[in-house]
Amino acid sequence: MSILLDSELGQRIVQSRIISVLVIDREEDAVPLARALLAGGVDAMELTLRTPAAIGALRAIKQNMPGMLAGIGTILTPEQVDAVVDAGAAFGVSPGTNPRVLTRARERGLPFAPGIATPSDVEHALEFGCRLLKFFPAESLGGLKYLKDMAAPYLHLGVKFIPLGGVNTGNLKTYLADPLIAAVGGSWLAPREVIKKQDWAAITRTATEAKRHQ
């Protein structure tokens, strides 16, 4: 299911501008983490399925922090799509364009942003109606210059991108100034080790700094 930019969800993502990408090891860290990000002005997050705690963390955030737009990333299988939908994720994200995952997301009505790196990836995503795409790994691929060159044949279709991978406070303003970009994402806002240390004040400071640079 495509995330339509003129839908309520699409507008919320565009207004958020910055999406925090998170690896959580303990469910009990989910609510204070969300609270710390919100205190810094970041109100959208992608909880990655790299640990078993992600689904439980999503449920805790949805129950206790309704101001946070919470989705799930690193969705690699159709079965994970089912788990994500059942947990109530606002959206789903994958690192690539696995057709089995995209098919299940469409069947389950999960708003989805697949990852793309090449024109072929974009065309696979377009076949499933996806118009909001994750550009990953952004800086390793050549950054905004590469994206603009690669995306040129598809601009008339209303495609927008969320770059992740190497995006930080030093370059996010440049990304966000380009009309191709709907929002940016990154793990620098709340690194895994900082979450483990439960240094919520540091996460709030980083989020505040990122919003200042947007």
Steps between C-alpha positions, in 0.01 A plus 500: 500500500652828393552784745320780317661837561161671506365253758497571872794263552696646210448852625605397850826355366573811294424725796722293728794547260727277712438131579705338773613147405539288811642171620346418839625211713257537792128567478513702821715761324234572239285754686781710653674496160188627325456762772861618454460533124172688534662737748753582228230556239534169310158336474555216250694178543582176323558209739716247317437126517865435583415394854211302654399807703373704205140379490451530876661844492255608230202388707630685806552821305156484339337448839696760694629760253223578248686810383767283338453371145647150527570261216709187455803455275728219379195301389646209303224236484123483445465353849660811645248711311223311681665553839549870431138550394371306802709721729345814351797659323419828327719401205755244386845537344736253335863533389416370151215418263417138581184429295369248755520764773341767284221264399417416861515866604251583225275211602504606865457871428830596665627840381844410370825666391736252331872566473647588164855548369463472120254584220395135492413521870288807435313323222437194721358731766284684247346170389358471851373857502771630735583868455677576829829311492790446737833595337759274663791511568487863391851634546676179400311505169601857419262711703260757364681539166462131421137500613411797279661339196351158567148627579469739205299263274237448771436852630185546289349209700515692827769286662657630822783359709613453858880469505665292770861398544756770567244775556585714805487855633776597257305425184132463590424863417633449147286191454187659641536807276456285188142445376578130442523443875192438716698448822834360616574212732792389709626312800730782613215654701493210745788255449454150636771540763349827628162330535663214692651757738155658538651844443170663414634852550766441232234378257287809565802724438581326172138517385483871587820563305369309198177698495700820522695400187202390290 
